[in-house]
CSV table of C-alpha atoms in Angstrom, one decimal:
chain,number,residue,atom,x,y,z
V,1,MET,CA,16.3,-10.4,14.6
V,2,PRO,CA,14.3,-13.4,14.0
V,3,LYS,CA,14.6,-16.4,16.8
V,4,PRO,CA,16.7,-18.8,16.4
V,5,GLY,CA,15.5,-22.5,16.1
V,6,PRO,CA,13.0,-24.2,13.7
V,7,GLY,CA,10.8,-20.9,13.1
V,8,LEU,CA,14.0,-19.5,11.7
V,9,ARG,CA,14.1,-19.4,7.9
V,10,LEU,CA,16.4,-20.2,5.2
V,11,ILE,CA,15.3,-16.8,3.7
V,12,ASP,CA,16.3,-15.0,6.8
V,13,VAL,CA,19.7,-15.6,6.9
V,14,ALA,CA,19.8,-14.9,3.0
V,15,GLN,CA,19.3,-11.3,3.8
V,16,ARG,CA,21.2,-11.1,6.8
V,17,ALA,CA,24.2,-12.4,4.5
V,18,GLY,CA,22.9,-10.5,1.7
V,19,VAL,CA,22.8,-13.2,-0.9
V,20,SER,CA,19.4,-14.7,-2.9
V,21,LEU,CA,17.9,-17.6,-1.6
V,22,ALA,CA,18.9,-19.6,-4.1
V,23,THR,CA,22.5,-19.1,-3.3
V,24,ALA,CA,22.2,-19.3,0.9
V,25,SER,CA,20.8,-22.9,-0.2
V,26,ARG,CA,23.7,-23.9,-2.4
V,27,ALA,CA,26.4,-22.5,0.2
V,28,LEU,CA,24.9,-24.6,2.9
V,29,SER,CA,24.4,-27.9,1.1
V,30,GLY,CA,27.7,-27.9,-0.3
V,31,ARG,CA,26.5,-27.3,-4.1
V,32,ASP,CA,28.9,-25.6,-7.2
V,33,GLY,CA,28.0,-22.5,-7.8
V,34,VAL,CA,28.9,-20.1,-4.8
V,35,SER,CA,31.9,-18.9,-4.3
V,36,GLU,CA,34.2,-20.3,-1.5
V,37,GLU,CA,33.9,-16.5,-0.1
V,38,VAL,CA,30.4,-16.4,0.1
V,39,ALA,CA,29.3,-19.6,1.0
V,40,ASP,CA,31.8,-19.1,4.3
V,41,ARG,CA,29.8,-15.7,4.9
V,42,VAL,CA,26.3,-17.7,4.5
V,43,ARG,CA,27.7,-20.6,6.7
V,44,GLN,CA,29.0,-18.0,9.6
V,45,VAL,CA,25.6,-16.2,9.3
V,46,SER,CA,23.6,-19.3,9.4
V,47,LEU,CA,25.6,-20.5,12.9
V,48,GLU,CA,25.3,-16.8,14.5
V,49,MET,CA,21.3,-17.2,13.9
V,50,GLY,CA,21.1,-20.7,14.9
V,51,TYR,CA,19.3,-21.6,11.7
V,52,VAL,CA,17.8,-25.4,11.5
V,53,ALA,CA,17.2,-26.1,7.5
V,54,ASN,CA,13.9,-27.0,6.5
V,55,PRO,CA,12.6,-29.6,3.8
V,56,TYR,CA,11.6,-26.6,1.3
V,57,ALA,CA,14.2,-24.3,1.6
V,58,ARG,CA,16.5,-27.7,1.1
V,59,THR,CA,15.4,-28.3,-2.1
V,60,LEU,CA,16.4,-24.5,-3.5
V,61,ALA,CA,19.9,-25.4,-3.9
V,62,GLY,CA,19.5,-26.0,-7.9
V,63,GLY,CA,20.4,-29.5,-7.6
V,64,ALA,CA,19.1,-31.8,-9.8
V,65,SER,CA,16.2,-32.8,-7.7
V,66,SER,CA,15.4,-29.1,-7.1
V,67,THR,CA,11.5,-28.7,-8.3
V,68,VAL,CA,9.5,-25.8,-9.0
V,69,GLY,CA,5.9,-26.6,-9.4
V,70,LEU,CA,3.9,-25.0,-11.7
V,71,VAL,CA,-0.5,-24.5,-11.7
V,72,VAL,CA,-1.5,-23.4,-14.8
V,73,HIS,CA,-5.2,-23.4,-16.1
V,74,GLN,CA,-5.5,-25.0,-19.4
V,75,VAL,CA,-2.1,-27.1,-20.4
V,76,ASP,CA,-3.0,-27.1,-24.2
V,77,ASP,CA,-3.6,-23.4,-24.7
V,78,PRO,CA,-0.8,-21.8,-25.8
V,79,TYR,CA,-1.1,-19.0,-23.5
V,80,PHE,CA,-0.1,-21.4,-21.1
V,81,SER,CA,2.1,-23.1,-22.9
V,82,GLU,CA,4.0,-20.3,-23.9
V,83,ILE,CA,4.1,-18.8,-20.4
V,84,ALA,CA,5.7,-22.8,-19.0
V,85,GLY,CA,8.2,-22.5,-22.0
V,86,GLY,CA,9.4,-19.4,-20.1
V,87,VAL,CA,9.6,-21.1,-16.3
V,88,ILE,CA,11.2,-24.0,-18.4
V,89,GLN,CA,13.8,-21.6,-19.7
V,90,LEU,CA,14.8,-19.9,-16.4
V,91,ALA,CA,14.7,-23.2,-14.2
V,92,GLY,CA,17.0,-25.0,-16.9
V,93,GLU,CA,19.4,-22.2,-16.0
V,94,GLN,CA,19.2,-22.6,-12.7
V,95,SER,CA,19.4,-26.6,-12.4
V,96,LEU,CA,15.9,-26.7,-11.5
V,97,LEU,CA,13.2,-29.1,-12.4
V,98,VAL,CA,9.4,-27.8,-13.2
V,99,GLN,CA,6.7,-30.0,-12.3
V,100,ILE,CA,3.1,-28.4,-14.3
V,101,CYS,CA,-0.1,-29.0,-13.3
V,102,HIS,CA,-3.3,-28.5,-14.8
V,103,SER,CA,-6.5,-26.6,-12.7
V,104,GLY,CA,-9.0,-26.5,-15.8
V,105,ARG,CA,-10.4,-23.5,-14.4
V,106,ASP,CA,-11.6,-25.2,-11.4
V,107,PRO,CA,-11.0,-23.8,-7.5
V,108,ALA,CA,-11.5,-26.6,-5.9
V,109,HIS,CA,-9.0,-29.1,-8.1
V,110,GLU,CA,-6.4,-25.8,-8.1
V,111,LEU,CA,-6.1,-26.6,-4.6
V,112,ARG,CA,-6.2,-30.4,-4.9
V,113,GLN,CA,-2.9,-29.5,-7.0
V,114,ILE,CA,-1.4,-26.9,-4.8
V,115,ARG,CA,-2.1,-29.3,-2.0
V,116,SER,CA,-0.3,-32.3,-4.1
V,117,LEU,CA,2.8,-30.0,-4.6
V,118,ILE,CA,3.3,-29.0,-1.2
V,119,ALA,CA,3.3,-32.3,0.3
V,120,GLN,CA,6.0,-33.1,-2.4
V,121,ARG,CA,8.2,-30.2,-0.6
V,122,VAL,CA,8.4,-28.4,-3.8
V,123,GLY,CA,10.5,-25.3,-2.9
V,124,ILE,CA,9.1,-23.0,-5.1
V,125,ILE,CA,5.0,-22.7,-6.8
V,126,ILE,CA,3.9,-20.1,-9.5
V,127,VAL,CA,0.6,-20.3,-9.9
V,128,ALA,CA,-0.2,-18.9,-13.4
V,129,GLY,CA,-3.8,-17.7,-14.8
V,130,SER,CA,-7.0,-15.6,-14.0
V,131,GLY,CA,-8.1,-15.3,-10.4
V,132,TYR,CA,-11.6,-15.1,-9.5
V,133,SER,CA,-13.8,-12.4,-9.4
V,134,ASP,CA,-15.5,-13.1,-5.7
V,135,PRO,CA,-12.5,-13.6,-3.4
V,136,GLN,CA,-13.9,-16.0,-1.4
V,137,VAL,CA,-13.8,-18.4,-4.4
V,138,GLU,CA,-9.8,-19.1,-3.6
V,139,SER,CA,-10.2,-18.2,-0.3
V,140,GLN,CA,-8.6,-21.8,0.9
V,141,SER,CA,-5.6,-21.6,-1.7
V,142,ARG,CA,-5.1,-18.3,-0.5
V,143,SER,CA,-4.6,-19.9,3.0
V,144,VAL,CA,-2.7,-22.8,2.2
V,145,LEU,CA,-0.4,-20.8,0.3
V,146,GLU,CA,0.5,-18.4,3.0
V,147,GLY,CA,0.9,-21.1,5.2
V,148,TYR,CA,3.4,-22.5,2.6
V,149,GLU,CA,5.5,-19.4,2.6
V,150,ARG,CA,5.3,-19.1,6.1
V,151,ASP,CA,7.0,-22.6,6.5
V,152,GLY,CA,9.8,-21.0,3.9
V,153,GLY,CA,8.4,-22.2,0.6
V,154,ARG,CA,8.4,-19.3,-1.9
V,155,LEU,CA,5.9,-18.4,-4.1
V,156,ALA,CA,5.0,-16.4,-7.1
V,157,VAL,CA,1.8,-15.5,-9.3
V,158,ILE,CA,0.9,-14.6,-12.5
V,159,GLY,CA,-2.8,-12.9,-13.1
V,160,ARG,CA,-4.3,-13.0,-10.1
V,161,HIS,CA,-5.6,-10.2,-7.7
V,162,SER,CA,-6.4,-11.7,-4.2
V,163,LEU,CA,-3.4,-13.8,-3.7
V,164,SER,CA,-0.9,-12.1,-1.5
V,165,ALA,CA,2.5,-12.4,-2.9
V,166,ASP,CA,4.6,-11.2,-5.9
V,167,ALA,CA,3.2,-11.0,-9.0
V,168,VAL,CA,3.3,-10.6,-12.3
V,169,LEU,CA,0.1,-9.0,-13.7
V,170,PRO,CA,-0.8,-8.7,-17.5
V,171,ASP,CA,-1.9,-5.5,-19.0
V,172,ASN,CA,-5.6,-6.9,-19.3
V,173,GLU,CA,-7.7,-3.4,-18.9
V,174,ALA,CA,-4.9,-1.2,-21.1
V,175,GLY,CA,-5.4,-4.0,-23.5
V,176,GLY,CA,-8.6,-4.5,-23.5
V,177,PHE,CA,-8.9,-0.5,-24.3
V,178,ALA,CA,-6.6,-0.4,-27.0
V,179,LEU,CA,-8.7,-3.3,-28.7
V,180,GLY,CA,-12.0,-1.3,-28.3
V,181,GLU,CA,-10.0,1.9,-29.7
V,182,HIS,CA,-8.8,0.2,-32.6
V,183,LEU,CA,-12.1,-1.3,-34.0
V,184,ILE,CA,-13.9,2.1,-33.1
V,185,GLY,CA,-11.2,4.2,-35.3
V,186,LEU,CA,-11.7,1.7,-38.1
V,187,GLY,CA,-15.5,2.8,-38.2
V,188,HIS,CA,-17.0,0.0,-35.9
V,189,ARG,CA,-20.3,0.9,-34.0
V,190,HIS,CA,-21.8,-2.6,-34.0
V,191,ILE,CA,-19.5,-4.3,-32.0
V,192,ALA,CA,-19.8,-7.4,-29.9
V,193,VAL,CA,-17.4,-9.5,-27.3
V,194,VAL,CA,-16.9,-13.3,-26.9
V,195,ALA,CA,-16.2,-13.4,-23.4
V,196,GLY,CA,-15.2,-16.3,-21.0
V,197,THR,CA,-17.0,-16.4,-17.2
V,198,ALA,CA,-17.2,-13.4,-15.9
V,199,ALA,CA,-16.4,-15.2,-12.7
V,200,LEU,CA,-12.8,-15.0,-14.3
V,201,THR,CA,-10.7,-11.2,-13.2
V,202,THR,CA,-9.1,-12.0,-16.7
V,203,VAL,CA,-12.2,-11.5,-18.3
V,204,THR,CA,-13.5,-8.7,-16.3
V,205,ASP,CA,-10.4,-6.2,-16.7
V,206,ARG,CA,-10.5,-7.1,-20.3
V,207,MET,CA,-14.3,-6.0,-20.3
V,208,ALA,CA,-13.4,-3.1,-18.1
V,209,GLY,CA,-11.0,-2.0,-20.7
V,210,VAL,CA,-13.1,-2.7,-23.9
V,211,ALA,CA,-16.0,-0.7,-21.9
V,212,ALA,CA,-13.8,2.5,-21.0
V,213,ALA,CA,-12.7,2.7,-24.9
V,214,MET,CA,-17.0,2.6,-25.7
V,215,ARG,CA,-17.5,5.3,-23.7
V,216,ALA,CA,-14.3,7.7,-24.5
V,217,HIS,CA,-16.3,7.9,-27.9
V,218,GLY,CA,-19.8,8.1,-26.9
V,219,LEU,CA,-20.9,4.6,-26.9
V,220,ASP,CA,-22.7,3.1,-24.6
V,221,PRO,CA,-21.1,-0.5,-23.1
V,222,ALA,CA,-24.6,-1.6,-22.1
V,223,ALA,CA,-25.7,-1.6,-26.2
V,224,MET,CA,-22.7,-3.9,-26.7
V,225,PRO,CA,-23.6,-7.6,-26.6
V,226,VAL,CA,-21.3,-9.6,-24.5
V,227,LEU,CA,-21.1,-13.7,-24.7
V,228,HIS,CA,-19.7,-15.7,-21.9
V,229,THR,CA,-19.0,-18.7,-22.9
V,230,ASP,CA,-16.2,-21.6,-22.3
V,231,PHE,CA,-12.5,-19.5,-22.2
V,232,ILE,CA,-11.2,-22.0,-24.8
V,233,ARG,CA,-11.6,-22.3,-28.7
V,234,GLU,CA,-14.8,-24.0,-29.1
V,235,GLY,CA,-16.5,-21.0,-26.6
V,236,GLY,CA,-15.4,-18.9,-29.3
V,237,ARG,CA,-17.6,-21.0,-31.7
V,238,VAL,CA,-20.7,-21.4,-29.3
V,239,ALA,CA,-20.4,-17.8,-29.3
V,240,THR,CA,-20.4,-16.8,-33.1
V,241,GLU,CA,-23.1,-18.7,-34.0
V,242,GLN,CA,-25.4,-16.9,-31.3
V,243,ILE,CA,-23.9,-13.5,-32.8
V,244,LEU,CA,-24.7,-14.3,-36.0
V,245,ARG,CA,-28.3,-15.6,-35.0
V,246,ASP,CA,-29.1,-12.8,-32.9
V,247,HIS,CA,-27.1,-9.6,-33.7
V,248,PRO,CA,-27.0,-10.0,-37.4
V,249,SER,CA,-25.7,-5.9,-37.5
V,250,THR,CA,-22.3,-6.7,-35.7
V,251,THR,CA,-19.6,-5.5,-38.0
V,252,ALA,CA,-16.8,-6.7,-35.7
V,253,ILE,CA,-15.9,-9.5,-32.5
V,254,ILE,CA,-13.6,-8.8,-29.9
V,255,ALA,CA,-12.8,-12.6,-28.4
V,256,LEU,CA,-11.3,-11.9,-25.0
V,257,ASN,CA,-8.3,-14.3,-26.0
V,258,ASP,CA,-7.0,-16.1,-28.9
V,259,ALA,CA,-7.9,-19.7,-28.4
V,260,MET,CA,-11.8,-17.8,-28.4
V,261,ALA,CA,-10.3,-15.8,-31.6
V,262,MET,CA,-9.5,-18.9,-33.6
V,263,GLY,CA,-13.3,-20.4,-32.8
V,264,VAL,CA,-14.7,-17.3,-33.9
V,265,LEU,CA,-12.6,-17.6,-37.3
V,266,SER,CA,-13.6,-20.8,-37.9
V,267,SER,CA,-17.4,-20.4,-37.3
V,268,LEU,CA,-17.3,-17.6,-39.7
V,269,ARG,CA,-15.6,-19.6,-42.1
V,270,GLU,CA,-18.1,-22.2,-42.2
V,271,HIS,CA,-20.7,-20.0,-42.4
V,272,HIS,CA,-18.7,-18.1,-45.5
V,273,ILE,CA,-18.5,-14.9,-43.9
V,274,PRO,CA,-15.6,-12.9,-45.5
V,275,VAL,CA,-12.7,-11.4,-42.5
V,276,PRO,CA,-12.1,-8.8,-42.7
V,277,SER,CA,-14.5,-7.3,-45.4
V,278,ARG,CA,-17.8,-8.3,-43.6
V,279,MET,CA,-16.7,-9.0,-39.7
V,280,SER,CA,-13.4,-8.0,-38.6
V,281,VAL,CA,-11.7,-10.1,-35.9
V,282,VAL,CA,-9.6,-9.3,-32.5
V,283,GLY,CA,-8.0,-12.0,-29.9
V,284,PHE,CA,-6.0,-11.2,-27.0
V,285,ASP,CA,-2.4,-12.7,-26.2
V,286,ASP,CA,-0.9,-13.0,-29.3
V,287,VAL,CA,0.2,-16.9,-29.1
V,288,SER,CA,2.7,-17.8,-31.5
V,289,VAL,CA,-0.1,-19.2,-34.2
V,290,ALA,CA,-1.6,-16.2,-34.6
V,291,ALA,CA,0.5,-14.5,-37.0
V,292,ASP,CA,0.0,-17.9,-39.0
V,293,LEU,CA,-3.7,-18.2,-39.2
V,294,ALA,CA,-5.9,-17.0,-42.2
V,295,PRO,CA,-6.7,-14.1,-41.7
V,296,SER,CA,-4.0,-13.2,-40.0
V,297,LEU,CA,-5.0,-12.6,-36.7
V,298,THR,CA,-4.9,-8.7,-35.1
V,299,THR,CA,-4.3,-9.2,-31.2
V,300,ILE,CA,-3.1,-7.4,-27.9
V,301,ARG,CA,0.7,-9.3,-27.6
V,302,LEU,CA,1.9,-10.1,-24.2
V,303,PRO,CA,5.1,-11.3,-23.4
V,304,MET,CA,4.2,-14.5,-22.8
V,305,THR,CA,7.6,-16.1,-22.1
V,306,ASP,CA,9.1,-13.5,-20.3
V,307,MET,CA,6.2,-13.6,-17.8
V,308,GLY,CA,6.9,-17.2,-17.0
V,309,ARG,CA,10.8,-16.0,-16.8
V,310,MET,CA,9.7,-13.2,-14.5
V,311,ALA,CA,7.6,-14.7,-12.4
V,312,LEU,CA,10.4,-17.8,-11.4
V,313,ASP,CA,12.8,-14.9,-11.1
V,314,LEU,CA,10.7,-13.2,-8.5
V,315,ALA,CA,10.4,-16.5,-7.0
V,316,LEU,CA,13.9,-16.8,-6.8
V,317,LYS,CA,14.5,-13.7,-4.8
V,318,PRO,CA,14.6,-12.9,-1.1
V,319,ARG,CA,10.9,-12.4,0.1
V,320,ALA,CA,10.5,-9.1,0.9
V,321,ALA,CA,8.2,-7.0,3.2
V,322,ARG,CA,5.7,-6.4,0.8
V,323,PRO,CA,4.7,-8.4,-2.0
V,324,ARG,CA,6.4,-7.2,-5.5
V,325,ARG,CA,4.3,-6.3,-8.9
V,326,ARG,CA,5.5,-6.5,-12.0
V,327,ARG,CA,3.1,-5.0,-15.0
V,328,THR,CA,4.0,-6.5,-18.5
V,329,GLY,CA,2.9,-3.8,-20.8
V,330,HIS,CA,1.1,-4.5,-23.9
V,331,GLN,CA,1.3,-4.1,-27.7
V,332,LEU,CA,-1.7,-3.6,-30.2
V,333,ILE,CA,-0.5,-6.1,-33.7
V,334,VAL,CA,-2.5,-5.2,-36.3
V,335,ARG,CA,-2.8,-7.8,-38.7
V,336,ASP,CA,-5.5,-9.3,-41.9
V,337,SER,CA,-8.4,-10.0,-39.7
V,338,THR,CA,-9.3,-6.5,-39.2
V,339,GLY,CA,-10.6,-3.2,-41.5
V,340,PRO,CA,-13.0,-0.6,-42.2
V,341,ALA,CA,-16.5,-1.2,-41.3
V,342,ALA,CA,-18.4,-3.0,-43.7
V,343,ALA,CA,-21.5,-0.8,-44.8
V,344,LEU,CA,-24.5,-2.9,-44.4
């Protein structure tokens, strides 16, 4: 049994009482939403264990002052706005507030945001967005977040490999494979990839899936042009210009997120290159506007709103002995931006 005193955590009381972390916090703070029988049990367990409340646990009572800190890479990216929407939905149902922070895919800035949230004593932190291929890049964030959890804070992550926490993991590699299979099945052999920086695990995972599809059909992934630019719409435009200049035989472009795919389509439109009769284009994520583009975008659908809900749901549960993993699955959504390879 955990030792009584300041080191004892609310989650220890919750687990002993057989209730969720949020329920235990509500019971001990006297808030609504807990039956008197359950509240009595939690209070009795708390007394028996000698629990001393800590500032993080108190914020999980579900009242108006309770806050979830959500750290995303890019607040104006539809991928992250839809994830945020899912977090906000469930937070509203639990009477929690959400504070959103923007890291700009900068590990140092992300660390500053995390430290700021901890200083504000938020009860839950969710870190959403790709991790980094070099685990050392986020080693400080990992250390700070581990300390936050030891002190009673709750943590969940989306799309992170090296952070030891409950995680929602997008189906990136399998989705990349599905995109490659789709284009190869349409007869495309001259495929180029518009990718974000290779430092992001999301990019390396999605690329691994595309490469695996190439190998499965006897094609050499090393011969496939891969252009690493910013993981945003403008990055897609810049990369497409280079593809048209340096790889004119390309018949299909894989953009590793939908934001980049929008930039690809914009550049092709400026050059009067018809899609898909001359160039097929695919994206990844299926953001809400993907179906409304002209042409509508073939892409991999991830359940982004559900991902946000899943992450907060994990954080609201009592902490497990080992980090829990939730896979998202994926779906290939075929729309108007892909067609048979053009005969060049």
